[in-house]
């Protein structure tokens, strides 16, 4: 067995961002830019009015100004502001030549339908005008490489006319739960059978991570069936197999993976739950596929996914490879740990006190098949290996779920 840190190092060394692809605006959300994006235009592309009002020359001392034109957004002035004249402009409209400021309409006094009292007194040049290029200039980098693209970034790309950009694509992740005992959620249980919970859980977890989930169905404990399904999964960037990786007579997955050219990196990790975890890599036809053999019990599957698979998916998508984040919390009750493996125990972490302290409550967890308790957890408490007794107030690290 290897340690958690050693296992993470193996995964880290095997992961690199996927090759970048040109992708349209509609498909960019939550992807990461593979290269910086520079604007080809000034923003705004012209001096524009920031308000509905009147464009004036602040140096014009005329008592009244006659309105000679109305300009709305999307149109351009046909005339210029001259002595004794004003042009009414709407928000977003280009500021006409000859104007040095715009005054809000509510700050102007109408004398007639075509004239206003000159509002120039106290108005500074440039008032209510957004100058061309004041947000950014043509040639300026507006989005850096590696940035995760959100709705506002998509709006900015649209503004500068960038209909497509180079991004790191979503990893394609194939999911294969295995075992003769598994039946679908809608099917009745026969003798010795259980329902397939790992498949739906992993497919949902992959989708939540922003990757593309591929359902390979359920693999039987039959070499031919497993070989066919695993071979299909190896066409993806990542293959997740749950079950069939321990030491039972029907744990066929590691042998089949070796037959299909997967190079084992490790098998068994000093961890509870999740000891039988397998990790391998296959290089074929210019493609690298990461293969995780996850233990069959659902809590073991979930813990292994959180600790090892999720950091790999994020790194494939262009983020730095980072182990699961932790929070420091204090025990709300005594806790006794027994065992030679570090344990990731379902727990609840309550909101911080006025002093910012988080309180951790270990749940009454009954082992790696106890999925119901895990659904009530907010975190996984990381208890180090060994036999020891912790008391109320002792500090412990916890991984948010």
CSV table of C-alpha atoms in Angstrom, one decimal:
chain,number,residue,atom,x,y,z
A,1,UNK,CA,0.0,0.0,0.0
A,2,UNK,CA,1.1,3.6,-0.6
A,3,UNK,CA,0.1,6.7,1.3
A,4,UNK,CA,-2.5,9.2,0.1
A,5,UNK,CA,0.2,11.8,-0.7
A,6,UNK,CA,2.1,9.2,-2.7
A,7,UNK,CA,-1.0,8.3,-4.6
A,8,UNK,CA,-1.8,11.9,-5.3
A,9,UNK,CA,1.8,12.4,-6.6
A,10,UNK,CA,1.3,9.5,-9.1
A,11,UNK,CA,-2.0,11.1,-10.3
A,12,UNK,CA,-0.4,14.5,-10.5
A,13,UNK,CA,2.5,13.3,-12.7
A,14,UNK,CA,0.1,11.6,-15.1
A,15,UNK,CA,-2.2,14.6,-15.7
A,16,UNK,CA,-1.8,17.4,-18.2
A,17,UNK,CA,-4.4,19.8,-19.6
A,18,UNK,CA,-6.2,18.4,-22.6
A,19,UNK,CA,-5.2,19.9,-26.0
A,20,UNK,CA,-7.0,23.2,-26.6
A,21,UNK,CA,-9.9,23.5,-29.1
A,22,UNK,CA,-11.6,26.4,-30.9
A,23,UNK,CA,-15.1,26.7,-29.2
A,24,UNK,CA,-18.1,29.0,-29.9
A,25,UNK,CA,-19.6,31.4,-27.4
A,26,UNK,CA,-22.6,29.2,-26.7
A,27,UNK,CA,-20.4,26.3,-25.4
A,28,UNK,CA,-17.8,28.3,-23.3
A,29,UNK,CA,-19.4,28.4,-19.9
A,30,UNK,CA,-17.0,27.2,-17.1
A,31,UNK,CA,-14.3,26.3,-19.6
A,32,UNK,CA,-10.8,27.7,-19.2
A,33,UNK,CA,-9.1,29.9,-21.8
A,34,UNK,CA,-6.1,28.3,-23.4
A,35,UNK,CA,-4.6,31.6,-24.5
A,36,UNK,CA,-5.0,35.2,-23.7
A,37,UNK,CA,-7.7,37.2,-25.6
A,38,UNK,CA,-6.9,40.7,-26.9
A,39,UNK,CA,-9.5,43.1,-28.2
A,40,UNK,CA,-9.6,44.1,-31.8
A,41,UNK,CA,-11.6,47.2,-31.0
A,42,UNK,CA,-11.7,50.2,-28.6
A,43,UNK,CA,-14.4,50.1,-26.0
A,44,UNK,CA,-16.5,52.1,-26.3
A,45,UNK,CA,-15.9,52.4,-30.0
A,46,UNK,CA,-17.0,56.1,-29.9
A,47,UNK,CA,-17.6,58.8,-27.4
A,48,UNK,CA,-21.1,58.0,-26.1
A,49,UNK,CA,-23.6,59.6,-23.9
A,50,UNK,CA,-24.0,58.0,-20.4
A,51,UNK,CA,-27.5,59.6,-19.9
A,52,UNK,CA,-30.6,60.7,-21.7
A,53,UNK,CA,-30.0,64.4,-22.1
A,54,UNK,CA,-28.7,67.3,-24.1
A,55,UNK,CA,-25.3,67.5,-25.8
A,56,UNK,CA,-23.9,71.0,-25.3
A,57,UNK,CA,-20.8,73.1,-25.7
A,58,UNK,CA,-20.0,74.3,-22.2
A,59,UNK,CA,-18.2,77.4,-23.5
A,60,UNK,CA,-21.4,78.6,-25.3
A,61,UNK,CA,-22.7,81.6,-23.3
A,62,UNK,CA,-26.1,81.7,-25.1
A,63,UNK,CA,-29.1,82.2,-22.8
A,64,UNK,CA,-31.1,79.5,-24.6
A,65,UNK,CA,-30.2,76.6,-26.8
A,66,UNK,CA,-32.4,75.4,-29.7
A,67,UNK,CA,-32.7,71.7,-30.2
A,68,UNK,CA,-31.7,70.8,-33.8
A,69,UNK,CA,-31.7,67.0,-33.7
A,70,UNK,CA,-32.6,63.9,-31.7
A,71,UNK,CA,-30.1,61.0,-31.7
A,72,UNK,CA,-30.9,57.6,-30.2
A,73,UNK,CA,-28.7,54.6,-29.6
A,74,UNK,CA,-27.8,52.8,-32.8
A,75,UNK,CA,-27.9,56.0,-34.8
A,76,UNK,CA,-25.3,58.7,-35.5
A,77,UNK,CA,-25.7,62.5,-35.5
A,78,UNK,CA,-26.2,64.1,-38.8
A,79,UNK,CA,-25.4,67.6,-37.4
A,80,UNK,CA,-22.9,69.2,-35.0
A,81,UNK,CA,-23.5,71.2,-31.9
A,82,UNK,CA,-22.9,74.9,-32.8
A,83,UNK,CA,-23.3,78.3,-31.1
A,84,UNK,CA,-26.8,78.6,-29.6
A,85,UNK,CA,-27.8,75.0,-30.5
A,86,UNK,CA,-28.1,71.6,-28.7
A,87,UNK,CA,-28.7,68.1,-29.8
A,88,UNK,CA,-30.8,65.8,-27.7
A,89,UNK,CA,-29.2,62.4,-27.2
A,90,UNK,CA,-30.3,59.1,-25.6
A,91,UNK,CA,-28.1,56.9,-23.4
A,92,UNK,CA,-25.6,55.0,-25.5
A,93,UNK,CA,-25.9,57.4,-28.5
A,94,UNK,CA,-22.7,58.9,-30.0
A,95,UNK,CA,-21.9,62.3,-28.8
A,96,UNK,CA,-22.1,64.8,-31.7
A,97,UNK,CA,-19.2,66.9,-32.9
A,98,UNK,CA,-18.9,70.3,-31.2
A,99,UNK,CA,-20.3,69.0,-27.9
A,100,UNK,CA,-18.1,69.0,-24.8
A,101,UNK,CA,-20.6,67.6,-22.3
A,102,UNK,CA,-24.0,66.0,-21.9
A,103,UNK,CA,-26.5,67.3,-19.3
A,104,UNK,CA,-29.3,65.0,-18.0
A,105,UNK,CA,-32.7,66.0,-19.3
A,106,UNK,CA,-34.1,66.3,-15.7
A,107,UNK,CA,-31.5,69.0,-15.0
A,108,UNK,CA,-32.6,71.0,-18.0
A,109,UNK,CA,-35.4,73.6,-18.2
A,110,UNK,CA,-37.6,73.4,-21.2
A,111,UNK,CA,-38.6,76.7,-22.7
A,112,UNK,CA,-40.5,75.3,-25.6
A,113,UNK,CA,-40.8,72.1,-27.6
A,114,UNK,CA,-37.6,73.1,-29.4
A,115,UNK,CA,-35.5,75.1,-26.9
A,116,UNK,CA,-34.0,74.8,-23.4
A,117,UNK,CA,-32.5,77.3,-21.1
A,118,UNK,CA,-28.7,76.9,-21.4
A,119,UNK,CA,-27.6,74.6,-18.6
A,120,UNK,CA,-23.8,75.1,-19.1
A,121,UNK,CA,-23.2,76.9,-15.8
A,122,UNK,CA,-21.1,74.7,-13.5
A,123,UNK,CA,-21.0,71.8,-16.0
A,124,UNK,CA,-17.4,70.5,-16.5
A,125,UNK,CA,-16.1,69.4,-20.0
A,126,UNK,CA,-16.6,65.7,-20.4
A,127,UNK,CA,-19.5,65.4,-18.0
A,128,UNK,CA,-21.7,62.4,-18.7
A,129,UNK,CA,-19.6,61.3,-21.7
A,130,UNK,CA,-17.8,57.9,-21.8
A,131,UNK,CA,-14.8,58.5,-24.0
A,132,UNK,CA,-13.8,56.2,-26.8
A,133,UNK,CA,-11.4,53.5,-25.5
A,134,UNK,CA,-11.9,54.4,-21.9
A,135,UNK,CA,-12.7,50.8,-20.9
A,136,UNK,CA,-9.9,49.3,-23.1
A,137,UNK,CA,-8.1,49.9,-26.4
A,138,UNK,CA,-7.7,47.7,-29.5
A,139,UNK,CA,-4.8,45.3,-28.9
A,140,UNK,CA,-5.2,45.3,-25.1
A,141,UNK,CA,-5.5,41.8,-23.4
A,142,UNK,CA,-8.9,41.7,-21.8
A,143,UNK,CA,-9.0,38.0,-20.6
A,144,UNK,CA,-5.9,36.1,-19.5
A,145,UNK,CA,-5.1,32.5,-20.3
A,146,UNK,CA,-6.3,30.0,-17.7
A,147,UNK,CA,-9.3,32.1,-16.7
A,148,UNK,CA,-12.5,30.1,-16.1
A,149,UNK,CA,-15.1,31.6,-18.3
A,150,UNK,CA,-18.3,32.9,-16.7
A,151,UNK,CA,-21.3,34.7,-18.1
A,152,UNK,CA,-19.7,38.1,-17.8
A,153,UNK,CA,-16.6,36.9,-19.8
A,154,UNK,CA,-18.9,35.6,-22.5
A,155,UNK,CA,-20.6,39.0,-22.6
A,156,UNK,CA,-17.1,40.6,-23.0
A,157,UNK,CA,-16.1,38.2,-25.8
A,158,UNK,CA,-19.3,39.1,-27.6
A,159,UNK,CA,-18.7,42.8,-27.2
A,160,UNK,CA,-15.3,42.5,-28.9
A,161,UNK,CA,-16.6,40.3,-31.6
A,162,UNK,CA,-14.8,37.2,-30.5
A,163,UNK,CA,-17.3,34.5,-31.6
A,164,UNK,CA,-14.9,31.6,-30.9
A,165,UNK,CA,-11.9,31.2,-28.6
A,166,UNK,CA,-9.3,28.6,-27.8
A,167,UNK,CA,-10.2,26.7,-24.6
A,168,UNK,CA,-9.3,23.6,-22.7
A,169,UNK,CA,-12.2,21.2,-23.5
A,170,UNK,CA,-14.3,19.4,-21.0
A,171,UNK,CA,-12.8,16.0,-20.1
A,172,UNK,CA,-14.8,13.0,-21.4
A,173,UNK,CA,-15.3,10.6,-18.5
A,174,UNK,CA,-16.7,7.1,-19.0
A,175,UNK,CA,-18.4,5.5,-16.0
A,176,UNK,CA,-18.6,1.7,-15.6
A,177,UNK,CA,-20.1,0.2,-12.4
A,178,UNK,CA,-19.5,-3.6,-12.3
A,179,UNK,CA,-21.0,-6.6,-10.5
A,180,UNK,CA,-23.6,-9.4,-11.2
A,181,UNK,CA,-25.4,-8.2,-8.1
A,182,UNK,CA,-26.3,-4.8,-9.5
A,183,UNK,CA,-29.8,-3.9,-10.8
A,184,UNK,CA,-31.2,-0.5,-12.0
A,185,UNK,CA,-33.1,1.7,-9.6
A,186,UNK,CA,-36.4,1.0,-11.3
A,187,UNK,CA,-36.0,-2.8,-11.2
A,188,UNK,CA,-37.2,-5.1,-8.4
A,189,UNK,CA,-34.6,-6.7,-6.2
A,190,UNK,CA,-34.0,-10.4,-6.5
A,191,UNK,CA,-32.2,-12.6,-4.0
A,192,UNK,CA,-28.7,-11.3,-3.3
A,193,UNK,CA,-29.1,-8.3,-5.5
A,194,UNK,CA,-28.6,-4.6,-4.7
A,195,UNK,CA,-29.4,-1.5,-6.8
A,196,UNK,CA,-26.8,0.3,-8.8
A,197,UNK,CA,-26.1,3.5,-6.8
A,198,UNK,CA,-22.4,4.1,-7.9
A,199,UNK,CA,-23.3,4.6,-11.5
A,200,UNK,CA,-25.8,7.4,-11.0
A,201,UNK,CA,-23.6,8.9,-8.3
A,202,UNK,CA,-20.5,9.0,-10.5
A,203,UNK,CA,-22.4,10.2,-13.6
A,204,UNK,CA,-23.8,13.1,-11.5
A,205,UNK,CA,-20.5,13.9,-9.8
A,206,UNK,CA,-18.7,14.0,-13.2
A,207,UNK,CA,-21.4,16.3,-14.6
A,208,UNK,CA,-21.2,18.5,-11.5
A,209,UNK,CA,-17.4,18.9,-12.1
A,210,UNK,CA,-18.1,20.3,-15.6
A,211,UNK,CA,-16.9,17.2,-17.4
A,212,UNK,CA,-18.9,15.2,-20.0
A,213,UNK,CA,-20.2,12.0,-18.5
A,214,UNK,CA,-20.5,8.8,-20.6
A,215,UNK,CA,-22.7,6.0,-19.3
A,216,UNK,CA,-21.2,2.5,-20.2
A,217,UNK,CA,-24.0,0.7,-18.4
A,218,UNK,CA,-23.3,-2.0,-15.8
A,219,UNK,CA,-20.6,-4.5,-16.4
A,220,UNK,CA,-21.2,-8.2,-15.5
A,221,UNK,CA,-18.6,-10.3,-13.7
A,222,UNK,CA,-17.8,-11.8,-17.0
A,223,UNK,CA,-14.4,-11.3,-18.8
A,224,UNK,CA,-15.8,-10.8,-22.2
A,225,UNK,CA,-18.5,-8.3,-21.1
A,226,UNK,CA,-16.0,-6.4,-19.0
A,227,UNK,CA,-13.4,-6.4,-21.8
A,228,UNK,CA,-15.9,-5.0,-24.3
A,229,UNK,CA,-17.1,-2.2,-22.0
A,230,UNK,CA,-13.7,-1.3,-20.7
A,231,UNK,CA,-12.4,-1.1,-24.2
A,232,UNK,CA,-15.2,1.4,-25.0
A,233,UNK,CA,-14.3,3.4,-22.0
A,234,UNK,CA,-10.7,3.7,-22.9
A,235,UNK,CA,-11.7,5.9,-25.9
A,236,UNK,CA,-12.4,8.6,-23.3
A,237,UNK,CA,-10.0,10.9,-21.4
A,238,UNK,CA,-10.9,9.2,-18.1
A,239,UNK,CA,-12.4,5.8,-17.3
A,240,UNK,CA,-14.0,5.2,-13.9
A,241,UNK,CA,-14.7,1.6,-13.0
A,242,UNK,CA,-16.4,0.9,-9.7
A,243,UNK,CA,-16.1,-2.6,-8.2
A,244,UNK,CA,-14.1,-5.5,-9.3
A,245,UNK,CA,-10.7,-4.1,-8.2
A,246,UNK,CA,-10.2,-5.9,-4.8
A,247,UNK,CA,-8.9,-9.4,-4.1
A,248,UNK,CA,-12.1,-11.5,-4.6
A,249,UNK,CA,-12.4,-14.3,-7.1
A,250,UNK,CA,-14.5,-12.0,-9.4
A,251,UNK,CA,-12.3,-9.0,-9.1
A,252,UNK,CA,-11.4,-9.2,-12.8
A,253,UNK,CA,-10.8,-5.5,-13.6
A,254,UNK,CA,-7.0,-5.1,-13.0
A,255,UNK,CA,-6.2,-8.1,-15.2
A,256,UNK,CA,-8.4,-6.9,-18.1
A,257,UNK,CA,-6.9,-3.5,-17.8
A,258,UNK,CA,-3.4,-4.9,-18.2
A,259,UNK,CA,-4.6,-7.0,-21.2
A,260,UNK,CA,-5.8,-3.8,-22.8
A,261,UNK,CA,-2.5,-1.9,-22.4
A,262,UNK,CA,-3.2,0.1,-19.2
A,263,UNK,CA,0.0,0.6,-17.2
A,264,UNK,CA,-0.7,0.3,-13.5
A,265,UNK,CA,0.6,3.2,-11.4
A,266,UNK,CA,-0.6,1.9,-8.0
A,267,UNK,CA,-3.1,-0.5,-6.5
A,268,UNK,CA,-4.2,-0.1,-2.9
A,269,UNK,CA,-3.9,3.0,-0.8
A,270,UNK,CA,-3.4,3.4,2.9
A,271,UNK,CA,-6.8,5.0,3.5
A,272,UNK,CA,-10.2,4.2,5.0
A,273,UNK,CA,-12.5,3.8,3.2
A,274,UNK,CA,-11.1,3.2,-0.2
A,275,UNK,CA,-8.1,0.9,0.3
A,276,UNK,CA,-8.4,-1.2,-3.0
A,277,UNK,CA,-8.2,2.0,-5.2
A,278,UNK,CA,-6.5,1.3,-8.6
A,279,UNK,CA,-4.9,3.9,-10.9
A,280,UNK,CA,-3.4,3.3,-14.3
A,281,UNK,CA,-2.7,5.1,-17.6
A,282,UNK,CA,-3.0,3.9,-21.2
A,283,UNK,CA,-1.2,5.6,-24.1
A,284,UNK,CA,-2.7,4.5,-27.5
A,285,UNK,CA,-3.3,6.2,-30.8
A,286,UNK,CA,-2.0,9.6,-29.6
A,287,UNK,CA,-4.5,9.5,-26.7
A,288,UNK,CA,-3.8,9.2,-23.0
A,289,UNK,CA,-6.5,7.7,-20.8
A,290,UNK,CA,-6.5,7.9,-17.0
A,291,UNK,CA,-8.1,4.8,-15.4
A,292,UNK,CA,-9.4,4.8,-11.9
A,293,UNK,CA,-10.6,1.5,-10.4
A,294,UNK,CA,-12.8,2.6,-7.5
A,295,UNK,CA,-13.9,0.3,-4.7
A,296,UNK,CA,-17.4,-1.0,-5.0
A,297,UNK,CA,-19.0,0.2,-1.7
A,298,UNK,CA,-20.6,3.6,-2.4
A,299,UNK,CA,-18.9,5.6,0.4
A,300,UNK,CA,-15.5,4.2,-0.7
A,301,UNK,CA,-16.3,5.1,-4.2
A,302,UNK,CA,-17.3,8.6,-3.3
A,303,UNK,CA,-14.3,9.3,-1.0
A,304,UNK,CA,-11.9,8.0,-3.7
A,305,UNK,CA,-13.6,10.2,-6.3
A,306,UNK,CA,-13.3,13.3,-4.1
A,307,UNK,CA,-9.7,12.7,-3.1
A,308,UNK,CA,-8.2,11.5,-6.4
A,309,UNK,CA,-10.5,11.7,-9.4
A,310,UNK,CA,-11.8,15.3,-8.9
A,311,UNK,CA,-8.4,16.9,-8.7
A,312,UNK,CA,-7.5,15.1,-11.9
A,313,UNK,CA,-10.6,16.2,-13.8
A,314,UNK,CA,-9.9,19.8,-12.8
A,315,UNK,CA,-6.3,19.6,-14.0
A,316,UNK,CA,-7.4,18.0,-17.3
A,317,UNK,CA,-9.7,21.0,-17.8
A,318,UNK,CA,-6.9,23.4,-17.4
A,319,UNK,CA,-6.8,24.2,-13.6
A,320,UNK,CA,-3.8,23.6,-11.4
A,321,UNK,CA,-3.7,20.1,-9.9
A,322,UNK,CA,-4.6,20.7,-6.2
A,323,UNK,CA,-5.6,18.2,-3.6
A,324,UNK,CA,-9.0,18.5,-1.9
A,325,UNK,CA,-9.2,21.8,0.1
A,326,UNK,CA,-9.5,21.5,3.8
A,327,UNK,CA,-10.9,23.6,6.6
A,328,UNK,CA,-9.7,23.5,10.2
A,329,UNK,CA,-12.4,22.8,12.8
A,330,UNK,CA,-12.7,21.8,16.4
A,331,UNK,CA,-14.5,18.7,17.7
A,332,UNK,CA,-17.9,19.3,19.2
A,333,UNK,CA,-17.6,16.0,21.1
A,334,UNK,CA,-15.0,13.4,22.0
A,335,UNK,CA,-13.9,10.9,19.3
A,336,UNK,CA,-11.9,7.7,19.4
A,337,UNK,CA,-9.9,6.5,16.4
A,338,UNK,CA,-8.6,3.0,15.9
A,339,UNK,CA,-6.6,1.7,12.9
A,340,UNK,CA,-3.4,1.9,10.9
A,341,UNK,CA,-5.0,3.8,8.1
A,342,UNK,CA,-6.1,7.5,8.0
A,343,UNK,CA,-9.9,7.7,8.0
A,344,UNK,CA,-12.1,10.1,6.1
A,345,UNK,CA,-15.2,10.1,8.4
A,346,UNK,CA,-18.5,11.7,7.4
A,347,UNK,CA,-19.3,14.6,9.7
A,348,UNK,CA,-21.2,17.8,9.9
A,349,UNK,CA,-19.4,21.2,10.3
A,350,UNK,CA,-21.6,23.9,11.8
A,351,UNK,CA,-21.5,27.6,10.9
A,352,UNK,CA,-18.6,29.5,12.5
A,353,UNK,CA,-19.1,31.2,15.9
A,354,UNK,CA,-18.6,34.9,16.4
A,355,UNK,CA,-14.9,34.1,16.8
A,356,UNK,CA,-14.8,32.3,13.4
A,357,UNK,CA,-14.4,28.8,14.9
A,358,UNK,CA,-15.9,25.9,13.0
A,359,UNK,CA,-17.3,23.0,15.1
A,360,UNK,CA,-17.2,19.5,13.7
A,361,UNK,CA,-19.6,16.7,14.7
A,362,UNK,CA,-18.6,13.2,13.6
A,363,UNK,CA,-21.7,11.3,12.4
A,364,UNK,CA,-22.6,7.8,13.5
A,365,UNK,CA,-21.1,6.2,10.4
A,366,UNK,CA,-21.4,2.4,10.0
A,367,UNK,CA,-18.8,1.9,7.3
A,368,UNK,CA,-18.3,2.0,3.5
A,369,UNK,CA,-21.8,0.8,2.6
A,370,UNK,CA,-23.5,3.4,4.8
A,371,UNK,CA,-24.6,5.8,2.1
A,372,UNK,CA,-27.5,7.2,4.1
A,373,UNK,CA,-25.1,8.7,6.7
A,374,UNK,CA,-22.9,10.2,4.0
A,375,UNK,CA,-25.9,12.1,2.6
A,376,UNK,CA,-26.3,13.9,5.9
A,377,UNK,CA,-22.6,15.0,5.9
A,378,UNK,CA,-21.3,18.4,5.0
A,379,UNK,CA,-17.6,17.4,5.2
A,380,UNK,CA,-15.2,14.5,5.6
A,381,UNK,CA,-13.2,14.6,8.8
A,382,UNK,CA,-9.6,13.6,8.1
A,383,UNK,CA,-8.5,11.6,11.1
A,384,UNK,CA,-4.8,10.5,11.0
A,385,UNK,CA,-3.8,6.9,11.4
A,386,UNK,CA,-3.3,5.4,14.8
A,387,UNK,CA,-5.1,4.5,18.0
A,388,UNK,CA,-5.9,7.6,20.0
A,389,UNK,CA,-8.7,9.5,21.9
A,390,UNK,CA,-9.6,13.1,20.9
A,391,UNK,CA,-11.5,15.4,23.3
A,392,UNK,CA,-14.0,18.2,22.8
A,393,UNK,CA,-12.1,21.2,21.3
A,394,UNK,CA,-9.3,19.3,19.6
A,395,UNK,CA,-8.6,20.6,16.1
A,396,UNK,CA,-9.0,18.4,13.0
A,397,UNK,CA,-9.0,19.0,9.2
A,398,UNK,CA,-12.2,18.5,7.2
A,399,UNK,CA,-12.8,18.4,3.5
A,400,UNK,CA,-16.0,20.2,2.4
A,401,UNK,CA,-18.4,18.2,0.3
